[in-house]
mmCIF file of C-alpha atoms and ligand atoms in Angstrom:
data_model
loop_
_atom_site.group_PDB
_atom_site.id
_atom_site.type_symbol
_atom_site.label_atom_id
_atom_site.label_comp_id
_atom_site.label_asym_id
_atom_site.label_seq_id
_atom_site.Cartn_x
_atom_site.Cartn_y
_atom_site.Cartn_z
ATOM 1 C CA UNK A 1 22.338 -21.819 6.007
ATOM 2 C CA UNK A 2 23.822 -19.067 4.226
ATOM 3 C CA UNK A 3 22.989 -14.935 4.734
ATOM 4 C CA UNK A 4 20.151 -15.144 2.225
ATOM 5 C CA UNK A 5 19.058 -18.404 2.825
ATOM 6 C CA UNK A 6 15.313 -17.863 4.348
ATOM 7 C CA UNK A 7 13.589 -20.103 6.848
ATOM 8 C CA UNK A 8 10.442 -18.767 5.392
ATOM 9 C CA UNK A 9 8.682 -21.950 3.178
ATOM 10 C CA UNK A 10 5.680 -21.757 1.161
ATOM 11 C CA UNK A 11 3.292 -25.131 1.205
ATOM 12 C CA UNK A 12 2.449 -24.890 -2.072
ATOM 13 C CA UNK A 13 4.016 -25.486 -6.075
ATOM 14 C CA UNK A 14 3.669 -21.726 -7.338
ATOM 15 C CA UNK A 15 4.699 -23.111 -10.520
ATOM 16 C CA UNK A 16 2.220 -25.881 -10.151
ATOM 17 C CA UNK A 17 -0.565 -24.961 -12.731
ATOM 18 C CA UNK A 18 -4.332 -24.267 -11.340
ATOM 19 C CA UNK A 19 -5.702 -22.970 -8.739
ATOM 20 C CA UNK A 20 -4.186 -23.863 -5.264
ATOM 21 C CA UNK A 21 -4.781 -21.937 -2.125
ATOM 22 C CA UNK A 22 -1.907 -22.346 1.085
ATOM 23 C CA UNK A 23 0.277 -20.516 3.266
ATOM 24 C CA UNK A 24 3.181 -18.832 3.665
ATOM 25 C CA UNK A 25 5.175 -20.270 6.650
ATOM 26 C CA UNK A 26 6.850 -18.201 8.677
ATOM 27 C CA UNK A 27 8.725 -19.811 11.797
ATOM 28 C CA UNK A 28 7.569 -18.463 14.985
ATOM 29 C CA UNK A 29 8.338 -20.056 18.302
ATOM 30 C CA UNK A 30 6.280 -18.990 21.468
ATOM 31 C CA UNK A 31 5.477 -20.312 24.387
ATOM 32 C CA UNK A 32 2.195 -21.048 23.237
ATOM 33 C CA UNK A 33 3.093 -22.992 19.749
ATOM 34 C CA UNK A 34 7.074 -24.523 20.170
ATOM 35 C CA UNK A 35 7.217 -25.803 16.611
ATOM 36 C CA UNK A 36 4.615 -23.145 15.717
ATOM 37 C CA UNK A 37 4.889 -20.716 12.435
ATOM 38 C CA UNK A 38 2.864 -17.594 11.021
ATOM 39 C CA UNK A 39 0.451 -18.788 8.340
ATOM 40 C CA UNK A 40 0.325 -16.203 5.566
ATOM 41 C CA UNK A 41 -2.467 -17.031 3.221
ATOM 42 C CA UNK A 42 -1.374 -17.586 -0.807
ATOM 43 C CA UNK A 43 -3.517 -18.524 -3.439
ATOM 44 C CA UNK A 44 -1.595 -19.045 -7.000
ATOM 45 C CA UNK A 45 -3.820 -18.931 -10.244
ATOM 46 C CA UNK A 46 -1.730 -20.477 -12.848
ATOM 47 C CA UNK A 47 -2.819 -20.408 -16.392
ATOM 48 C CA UNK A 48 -1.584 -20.909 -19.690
ATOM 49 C CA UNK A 49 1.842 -18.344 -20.827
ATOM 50 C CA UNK A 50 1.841 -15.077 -19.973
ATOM 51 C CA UNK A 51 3.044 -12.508 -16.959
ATOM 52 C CA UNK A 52 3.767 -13.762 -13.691
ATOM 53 C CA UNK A 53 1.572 -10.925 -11.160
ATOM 54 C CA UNK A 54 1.948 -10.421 -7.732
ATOM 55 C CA UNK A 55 -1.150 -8.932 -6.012
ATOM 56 C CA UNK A 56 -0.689 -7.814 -2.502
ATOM 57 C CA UNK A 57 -2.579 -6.118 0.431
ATOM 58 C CA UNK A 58 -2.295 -5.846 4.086
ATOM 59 C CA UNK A 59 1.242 -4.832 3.964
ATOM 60 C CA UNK A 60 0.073 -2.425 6.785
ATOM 61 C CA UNK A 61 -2.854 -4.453 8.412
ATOM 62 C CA UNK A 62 -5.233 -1.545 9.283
ATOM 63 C CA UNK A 63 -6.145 -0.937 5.344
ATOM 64 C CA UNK A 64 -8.747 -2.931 4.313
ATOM 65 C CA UNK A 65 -9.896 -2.256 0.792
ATOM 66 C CA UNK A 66 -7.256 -4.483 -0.889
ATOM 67 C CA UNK A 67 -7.328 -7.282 1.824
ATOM 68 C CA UNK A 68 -11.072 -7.499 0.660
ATOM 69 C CA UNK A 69 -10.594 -7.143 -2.941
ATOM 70 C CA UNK A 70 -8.300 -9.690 -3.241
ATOM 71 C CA UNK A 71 -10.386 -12.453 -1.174
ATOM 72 C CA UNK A 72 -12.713 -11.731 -3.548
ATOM 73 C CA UNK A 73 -9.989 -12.287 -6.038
ATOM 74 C CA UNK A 74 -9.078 -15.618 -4.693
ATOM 75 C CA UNK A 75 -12.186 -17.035 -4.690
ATOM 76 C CA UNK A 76 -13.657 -15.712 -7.895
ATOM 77 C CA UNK A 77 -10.646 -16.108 -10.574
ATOM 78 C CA UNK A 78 -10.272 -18.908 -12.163
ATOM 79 C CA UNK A 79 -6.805 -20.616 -13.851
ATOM 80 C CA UNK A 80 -8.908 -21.439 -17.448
ATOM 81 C CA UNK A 81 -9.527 -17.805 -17.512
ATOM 82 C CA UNK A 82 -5.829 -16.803 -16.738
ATOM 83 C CA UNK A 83 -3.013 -16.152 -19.193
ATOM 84 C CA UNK A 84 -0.332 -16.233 -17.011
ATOM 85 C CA UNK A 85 -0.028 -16.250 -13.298
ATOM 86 C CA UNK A 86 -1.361 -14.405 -10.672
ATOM 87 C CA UNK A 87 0.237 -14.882 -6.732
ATOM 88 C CA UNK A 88 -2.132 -13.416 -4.326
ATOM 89 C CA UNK A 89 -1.599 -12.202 -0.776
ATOM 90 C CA UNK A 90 -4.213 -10.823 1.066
ATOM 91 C CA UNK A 91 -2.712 -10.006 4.146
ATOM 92 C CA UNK A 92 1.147 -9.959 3.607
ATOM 93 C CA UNK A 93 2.002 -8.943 7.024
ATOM 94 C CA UNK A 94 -1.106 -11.661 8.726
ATOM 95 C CA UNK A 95 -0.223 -10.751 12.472
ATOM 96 C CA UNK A 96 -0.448 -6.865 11.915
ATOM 97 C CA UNK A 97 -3.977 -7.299 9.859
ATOM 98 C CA UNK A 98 -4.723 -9.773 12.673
ATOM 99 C CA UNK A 99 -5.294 -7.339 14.636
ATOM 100 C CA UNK A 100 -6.045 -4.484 12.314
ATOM 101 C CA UNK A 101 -3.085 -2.361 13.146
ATOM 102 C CA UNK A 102 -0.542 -1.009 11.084
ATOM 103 C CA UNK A 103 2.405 -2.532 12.066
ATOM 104 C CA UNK A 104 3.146 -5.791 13.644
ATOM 105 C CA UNK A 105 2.182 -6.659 17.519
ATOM 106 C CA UNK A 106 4.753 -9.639 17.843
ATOM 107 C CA UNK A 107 7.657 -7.151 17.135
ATOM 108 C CA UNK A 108 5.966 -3.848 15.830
ATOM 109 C CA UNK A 109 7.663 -3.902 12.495
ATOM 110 C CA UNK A 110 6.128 -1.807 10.261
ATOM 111 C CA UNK A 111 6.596 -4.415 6.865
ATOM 112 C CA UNK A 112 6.575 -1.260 4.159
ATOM 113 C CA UNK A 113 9.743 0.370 6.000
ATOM 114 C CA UNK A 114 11.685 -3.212 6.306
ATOM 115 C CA UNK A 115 12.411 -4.003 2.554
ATOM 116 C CA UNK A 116 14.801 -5.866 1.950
ATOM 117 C CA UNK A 117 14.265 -7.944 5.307
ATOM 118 C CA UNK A 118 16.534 -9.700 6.646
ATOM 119 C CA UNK A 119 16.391 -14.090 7.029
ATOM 120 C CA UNK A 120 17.748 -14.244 10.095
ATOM 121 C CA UNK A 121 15.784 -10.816 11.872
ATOM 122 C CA UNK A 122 12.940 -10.476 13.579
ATOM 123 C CA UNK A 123 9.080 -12.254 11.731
ATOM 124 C CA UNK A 124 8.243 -9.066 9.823
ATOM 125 C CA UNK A 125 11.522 -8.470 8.512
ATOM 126 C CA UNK A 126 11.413 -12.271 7.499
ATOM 127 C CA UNK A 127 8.590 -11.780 5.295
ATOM 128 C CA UNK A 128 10.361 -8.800 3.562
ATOM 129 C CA UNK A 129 13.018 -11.214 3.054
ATOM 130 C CA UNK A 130 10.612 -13.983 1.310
ATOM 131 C CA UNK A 131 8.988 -11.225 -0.712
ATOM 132 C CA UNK A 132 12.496 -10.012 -2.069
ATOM 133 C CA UNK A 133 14.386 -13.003 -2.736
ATOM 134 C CA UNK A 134 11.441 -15.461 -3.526
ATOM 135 C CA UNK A 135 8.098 -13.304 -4.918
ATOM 136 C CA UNK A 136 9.814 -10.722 -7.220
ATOM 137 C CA UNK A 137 11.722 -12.593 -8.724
ATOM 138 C CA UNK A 138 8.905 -14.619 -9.869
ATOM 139 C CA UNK A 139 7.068 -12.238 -10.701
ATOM 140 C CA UNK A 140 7.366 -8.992 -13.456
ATOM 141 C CA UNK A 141 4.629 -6.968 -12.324
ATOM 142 C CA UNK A 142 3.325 -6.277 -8.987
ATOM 143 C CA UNK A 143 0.730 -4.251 -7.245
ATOM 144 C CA UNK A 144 0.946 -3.260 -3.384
ATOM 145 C CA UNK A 145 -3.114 -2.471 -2.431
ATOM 146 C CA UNK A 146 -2.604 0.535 0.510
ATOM 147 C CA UNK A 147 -5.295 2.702 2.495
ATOM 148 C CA UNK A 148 -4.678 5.702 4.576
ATOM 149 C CA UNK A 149 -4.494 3.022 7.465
ATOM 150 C CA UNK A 150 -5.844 4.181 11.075
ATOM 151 C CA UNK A 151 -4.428 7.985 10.809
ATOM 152 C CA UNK A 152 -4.764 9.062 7.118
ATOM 153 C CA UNK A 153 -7.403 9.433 4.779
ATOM 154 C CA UNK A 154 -6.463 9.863 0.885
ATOM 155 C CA UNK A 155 -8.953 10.567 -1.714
ATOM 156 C CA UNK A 156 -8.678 7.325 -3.682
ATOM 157 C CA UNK A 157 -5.707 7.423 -5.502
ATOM 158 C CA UNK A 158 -3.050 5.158 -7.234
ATOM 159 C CA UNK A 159 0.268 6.005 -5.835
ATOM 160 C CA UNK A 160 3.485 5.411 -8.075
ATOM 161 C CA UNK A 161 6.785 6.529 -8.279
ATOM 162 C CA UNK A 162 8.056 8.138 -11.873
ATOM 163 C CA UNK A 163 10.713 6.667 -13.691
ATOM 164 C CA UNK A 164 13.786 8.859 -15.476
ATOM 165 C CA UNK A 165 13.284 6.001 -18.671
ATOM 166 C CA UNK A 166 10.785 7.537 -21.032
ATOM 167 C CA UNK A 167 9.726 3.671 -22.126
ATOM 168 C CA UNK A 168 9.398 2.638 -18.477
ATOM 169 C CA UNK A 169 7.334 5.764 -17.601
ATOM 170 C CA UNK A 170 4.639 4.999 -20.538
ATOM 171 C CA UNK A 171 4.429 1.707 -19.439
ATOM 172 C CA UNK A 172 3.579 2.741 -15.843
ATOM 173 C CA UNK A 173 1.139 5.589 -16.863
ATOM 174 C CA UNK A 174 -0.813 3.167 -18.895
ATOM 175 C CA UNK A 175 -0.842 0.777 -15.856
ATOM 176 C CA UNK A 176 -2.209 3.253 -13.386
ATOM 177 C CA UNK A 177 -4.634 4.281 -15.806
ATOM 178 C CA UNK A 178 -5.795 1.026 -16.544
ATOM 179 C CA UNK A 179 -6.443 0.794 -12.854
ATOM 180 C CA UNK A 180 -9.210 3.422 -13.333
ATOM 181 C CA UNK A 181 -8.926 5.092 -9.715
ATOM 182 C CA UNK A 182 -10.472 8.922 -10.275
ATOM 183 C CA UNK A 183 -7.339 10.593 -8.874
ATOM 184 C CA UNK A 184 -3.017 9.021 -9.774
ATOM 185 C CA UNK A 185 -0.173 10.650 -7.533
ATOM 186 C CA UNK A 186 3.122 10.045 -9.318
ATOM 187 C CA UNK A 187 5.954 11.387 -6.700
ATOM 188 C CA UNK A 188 8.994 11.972 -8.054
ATOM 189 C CA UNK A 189 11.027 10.221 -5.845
ATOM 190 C CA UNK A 190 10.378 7.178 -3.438
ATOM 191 C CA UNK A 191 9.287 8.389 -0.093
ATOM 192 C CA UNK A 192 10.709 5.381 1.590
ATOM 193 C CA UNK A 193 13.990 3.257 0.142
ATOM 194 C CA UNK A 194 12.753 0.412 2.682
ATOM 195 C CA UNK A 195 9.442 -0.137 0.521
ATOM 196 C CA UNK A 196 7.931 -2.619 -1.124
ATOM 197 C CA UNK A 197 7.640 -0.250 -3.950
ATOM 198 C CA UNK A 198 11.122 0.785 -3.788
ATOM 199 C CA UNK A 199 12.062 -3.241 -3.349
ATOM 200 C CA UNK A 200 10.193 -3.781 -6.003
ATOM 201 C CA UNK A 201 11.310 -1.423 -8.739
ATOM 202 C CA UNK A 202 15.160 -2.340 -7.923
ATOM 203 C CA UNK A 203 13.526 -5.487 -9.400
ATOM 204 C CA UNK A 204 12.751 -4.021 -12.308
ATOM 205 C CA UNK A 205 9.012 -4.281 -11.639
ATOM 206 C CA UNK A 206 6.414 -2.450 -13.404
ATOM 207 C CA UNK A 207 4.970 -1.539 -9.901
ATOM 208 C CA UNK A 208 2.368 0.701 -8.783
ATOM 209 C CA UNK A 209 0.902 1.035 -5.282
ATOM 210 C CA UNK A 210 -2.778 2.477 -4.266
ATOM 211 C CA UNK A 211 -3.991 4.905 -1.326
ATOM 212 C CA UNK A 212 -7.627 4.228 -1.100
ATOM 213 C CA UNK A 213 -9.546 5.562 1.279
ATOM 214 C CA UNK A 214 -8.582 4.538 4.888
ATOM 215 C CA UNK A 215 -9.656 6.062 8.235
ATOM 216 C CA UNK A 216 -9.548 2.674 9.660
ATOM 217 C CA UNK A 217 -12.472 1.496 7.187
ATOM 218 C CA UNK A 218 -13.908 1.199 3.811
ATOM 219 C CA UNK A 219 -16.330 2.235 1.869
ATOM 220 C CA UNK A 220 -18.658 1.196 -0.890
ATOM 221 C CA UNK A 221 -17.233 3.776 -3.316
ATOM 222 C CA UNK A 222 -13.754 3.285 -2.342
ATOM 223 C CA UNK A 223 -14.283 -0.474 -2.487
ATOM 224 C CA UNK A 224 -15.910 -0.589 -5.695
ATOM 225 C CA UNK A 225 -12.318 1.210 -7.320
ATOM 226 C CA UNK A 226 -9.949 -1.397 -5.305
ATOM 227 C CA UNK A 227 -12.140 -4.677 -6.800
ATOM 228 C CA UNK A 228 -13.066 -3.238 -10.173
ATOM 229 C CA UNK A 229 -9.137 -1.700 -10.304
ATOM 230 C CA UNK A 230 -7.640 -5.162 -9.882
ATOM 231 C CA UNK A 231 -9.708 -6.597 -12.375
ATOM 232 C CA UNK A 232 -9.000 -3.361 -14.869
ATOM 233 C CA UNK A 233 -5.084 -4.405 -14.463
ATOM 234 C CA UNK A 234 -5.107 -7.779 -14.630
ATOM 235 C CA UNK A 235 -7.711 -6.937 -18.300
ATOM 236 C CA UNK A 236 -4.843 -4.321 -19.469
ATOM 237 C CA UNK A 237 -2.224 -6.657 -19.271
ATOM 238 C CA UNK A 238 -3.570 -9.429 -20.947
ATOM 239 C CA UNK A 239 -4.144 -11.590 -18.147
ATOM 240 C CA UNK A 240 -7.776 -12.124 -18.344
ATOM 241 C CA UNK A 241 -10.546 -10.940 -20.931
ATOM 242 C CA UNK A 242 -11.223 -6.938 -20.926
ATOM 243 C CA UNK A 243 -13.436 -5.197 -18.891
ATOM 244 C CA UNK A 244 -15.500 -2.315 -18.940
ATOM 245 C CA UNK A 245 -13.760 0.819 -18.671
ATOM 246 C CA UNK A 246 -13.478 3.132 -15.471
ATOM 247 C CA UNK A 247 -16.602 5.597 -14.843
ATOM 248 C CA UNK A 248 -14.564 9.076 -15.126
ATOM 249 C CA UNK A 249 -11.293 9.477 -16.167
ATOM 250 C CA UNK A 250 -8.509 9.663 -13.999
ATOM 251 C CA UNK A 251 -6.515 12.957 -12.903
ATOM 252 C CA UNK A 252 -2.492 12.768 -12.790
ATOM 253 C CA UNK A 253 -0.959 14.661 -10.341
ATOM 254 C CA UNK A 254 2.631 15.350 -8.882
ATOM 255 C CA UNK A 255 3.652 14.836 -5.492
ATOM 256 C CA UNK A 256 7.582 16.711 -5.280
ATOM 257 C CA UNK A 257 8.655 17.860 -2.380
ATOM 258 C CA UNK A 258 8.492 18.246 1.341
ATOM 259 C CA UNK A 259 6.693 21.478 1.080
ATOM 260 C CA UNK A 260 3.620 19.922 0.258
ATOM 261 C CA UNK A 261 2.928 18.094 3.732
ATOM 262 C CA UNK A 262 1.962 19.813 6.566
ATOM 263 C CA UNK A 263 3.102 18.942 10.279
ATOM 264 C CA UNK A 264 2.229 19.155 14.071
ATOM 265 C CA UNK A 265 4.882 21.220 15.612
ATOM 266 C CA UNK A 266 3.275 20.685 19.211
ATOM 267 C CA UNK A 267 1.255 18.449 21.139
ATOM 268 C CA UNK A 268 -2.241 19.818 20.944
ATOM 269 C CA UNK A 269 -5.933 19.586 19.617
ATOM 270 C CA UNK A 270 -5.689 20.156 15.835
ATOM 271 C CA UNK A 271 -8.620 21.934 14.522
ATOM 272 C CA UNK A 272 -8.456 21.724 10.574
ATOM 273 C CA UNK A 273 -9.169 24.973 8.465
ATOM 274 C CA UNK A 274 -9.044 22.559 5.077
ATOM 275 C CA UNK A 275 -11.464 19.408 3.932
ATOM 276 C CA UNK A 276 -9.912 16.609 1.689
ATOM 277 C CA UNK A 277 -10.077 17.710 -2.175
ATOM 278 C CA UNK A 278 -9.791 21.562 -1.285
ATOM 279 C CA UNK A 279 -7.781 23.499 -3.421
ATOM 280 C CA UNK A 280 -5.176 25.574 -1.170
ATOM 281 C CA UNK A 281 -2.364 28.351 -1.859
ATOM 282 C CA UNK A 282 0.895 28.914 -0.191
ATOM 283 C CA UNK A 283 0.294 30.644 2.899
ATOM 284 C CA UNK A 284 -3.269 29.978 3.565
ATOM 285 C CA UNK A 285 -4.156 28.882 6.676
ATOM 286 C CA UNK A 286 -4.026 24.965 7.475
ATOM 287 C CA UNK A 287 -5.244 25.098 10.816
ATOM 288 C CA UNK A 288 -4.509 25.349 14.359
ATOM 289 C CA UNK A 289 -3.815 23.602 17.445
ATOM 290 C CA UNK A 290 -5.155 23.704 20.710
ATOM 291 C CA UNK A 291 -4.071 23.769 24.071
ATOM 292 C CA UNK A 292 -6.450 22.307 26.304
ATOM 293 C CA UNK A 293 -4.413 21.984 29.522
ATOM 294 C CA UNK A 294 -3.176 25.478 28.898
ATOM 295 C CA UNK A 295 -6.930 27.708 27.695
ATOM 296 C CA UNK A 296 -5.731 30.181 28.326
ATOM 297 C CA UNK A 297 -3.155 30.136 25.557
ATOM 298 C CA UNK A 298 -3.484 31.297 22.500
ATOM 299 C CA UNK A 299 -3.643 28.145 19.501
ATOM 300 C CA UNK A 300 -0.597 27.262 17.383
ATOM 301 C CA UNK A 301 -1.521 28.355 13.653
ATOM 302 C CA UNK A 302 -0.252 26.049 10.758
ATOM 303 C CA UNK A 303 -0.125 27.304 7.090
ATOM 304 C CA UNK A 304 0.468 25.446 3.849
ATOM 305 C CA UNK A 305 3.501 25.704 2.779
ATOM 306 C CA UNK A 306 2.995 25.293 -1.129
ATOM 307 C CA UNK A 307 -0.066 25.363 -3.193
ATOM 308 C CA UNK A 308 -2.223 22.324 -4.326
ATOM 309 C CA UNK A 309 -5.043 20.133 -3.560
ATOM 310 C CA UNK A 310 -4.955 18.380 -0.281
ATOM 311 C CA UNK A 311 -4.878 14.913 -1.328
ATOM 312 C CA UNK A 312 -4.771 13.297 2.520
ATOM 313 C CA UNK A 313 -5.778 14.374 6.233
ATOM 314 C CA UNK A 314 -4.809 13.385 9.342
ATOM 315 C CA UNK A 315 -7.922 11.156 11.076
ATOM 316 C CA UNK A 316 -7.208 11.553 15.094
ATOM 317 C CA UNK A 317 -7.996 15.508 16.216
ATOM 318 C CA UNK A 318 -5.017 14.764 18.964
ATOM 319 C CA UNK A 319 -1.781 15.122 17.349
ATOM 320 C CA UNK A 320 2.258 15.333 18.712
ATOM 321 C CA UNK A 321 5.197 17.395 16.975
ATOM 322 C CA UNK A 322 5.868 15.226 13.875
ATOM 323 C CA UNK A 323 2.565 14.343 12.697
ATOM 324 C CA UNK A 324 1.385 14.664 9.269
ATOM 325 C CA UNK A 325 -2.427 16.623 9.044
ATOM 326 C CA UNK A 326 -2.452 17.024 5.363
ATOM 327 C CA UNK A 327 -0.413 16.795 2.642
ATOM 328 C CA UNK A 328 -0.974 18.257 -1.072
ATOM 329 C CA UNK A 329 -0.201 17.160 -4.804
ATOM 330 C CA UNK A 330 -0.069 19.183 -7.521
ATOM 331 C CA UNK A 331 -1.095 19.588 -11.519
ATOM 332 C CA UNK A 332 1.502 18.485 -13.672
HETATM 333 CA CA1 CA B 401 -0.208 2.125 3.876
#
């Protein structure tokens, strides 16, 4: 075997035309399964010519909107209505949505900080691996379906990364827009090289990912934009027939530095002084955090740092120096 040889299989044609459903096999020897592997489930929807797609969700397994939009995906699209491919993967790291937590239990990788894996490393980094050197390059377009997991929330939002080329940036900002989510944070730099979005783009993907919702949950609202959204990309780029149009239109906004996020500097009770979707200015108070072993101490105030709408919140009230309560994004 060489370095990039991976032991990772797949147990179905993904060139094969139709509709085939299997798994993605990833080798996992335990005491409870010797010859055992991780099943992964695929579906391929193969039509006649056009763009190979890659649809993903459950990159981190506690963020459920696109795991459920894309079952529904799988079941309800059909390879006579398809003009090109789609690949869909509705749990892309299985054991971690298993067990609806964010990273892995069998060796707590966290998939969307692993890119580009590694064949011979530990299960999650072997499905990085596959994704890089098998699923890309397959594939020109690809959207990664995220949440705010167990301890965010976002207001729905598409999540993408700018590009310096001018062509490459239209083509993007027509994408996202497509995708008809009420609220698009473009950061201007990746906020992790070891993503699949960063993975992805040194692909030359178009690539966009989502943050919808999250708290540990979904929602009907925030549902309704990760089913509908699929459909709204797969319609804009040519893939299947159109559909109707998002409901309101959708709000671009910047996400540029580290002054927009706001952190726990101590271990504490964190009382918020903010809701989701407020409107803040530098200096304003972000909250504060309580002592309760120590009451009679006085709370640790936070401020924003920058002005902006708070576009995510911390979930859990208990927080430790280094966690994120809020961060903001700004107008363009
Ligand atoms: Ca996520």
């Amino acid at each position: 075997m060489t370095s990039s040889a991976s032991p990772v299989i797949v147990d179905i044609d993904l060139q094969a035309k139709g509709k085939h459903f299997g798994h993605i096999r990833v080798p996992h020897s335990t005491h409870e399964s010797a010859y055992g592997f991780i099943a992964i489930p695929i579906a391929v929807v193969n039509g006649c010519s056009g763009p190979d797609v890659l649809l993903t969700a459950g990159n981190h397994g506690d963020e459920y909107e696109g795991q459920i939009a894309l079952l529904k995906l799988m079941r309800s699209l059909l390879a006579q209505d398809v003009r090109g491919r789609v690949i869909i993967i509705p749990r892309l790291n299985q054991p971690a949505a298993a067990v609806g937590r964010r990273t892995s239990p069998l060796d707590e990788g966290n998939l969307n900080r692993l890119f580009p894996g590694d064949p011979m490393g530990s299960p999650t980094a072997q499905i990085a691996h596959f994704v890089d050197t098998v699923l890309l390059p397959m594939t020109q377009v690809s959207l990664d379906l995220h949440s705010g997991g167990s301890s965010l929330e976002y207001l729905p939002c598409v999540y993408a990364t700018a590009s310096p080329d001018t062509a490459r940036q239209a083509r993007l900002q027509a994408a996202v827009t497509a995708f008809g989510a009420p609220l698009v944070l473009m950061a201007q730099q990746e906020i992790s090289s070891r993503s699949l979005m960063a993975c992805a783009r040194a692909h030359g993907h178009l690539h966009f990912a989502t943050e919808l919702g999250g708290a540990g949950t979904t929602t009907p609202a925030t549902q309704a934009i990760a089913d509908r959204g699929v459909l709204r990309l797969l319609a804009h780029l040519g893939v299947i027939d159109p559909v109707a149009p998002p409901p309101d239109a959708t709000r671009m906004m910047r996400i540029s530095g580290s002054s927009q996020y706001v952190y726990a500097p101590v271990r504490g009770l964190f009382e918020p002084a903010f809701a989701l979707g407020d409107t803040v200015q530098v200096g304003q108070p972000a909250g504060c955090i309580h002592f309760p072993e120590e009451p009679e101490r006085a709370p640790c105030e936070l401020v924003f740092a920058d002005s902006g709408m708070v576009v995510c919140r911390r979930v859990p009230s208990l927080v430790a120096p280094g966690d994120c309560v809020a961060h903001l994004a700004a107008d363009f």
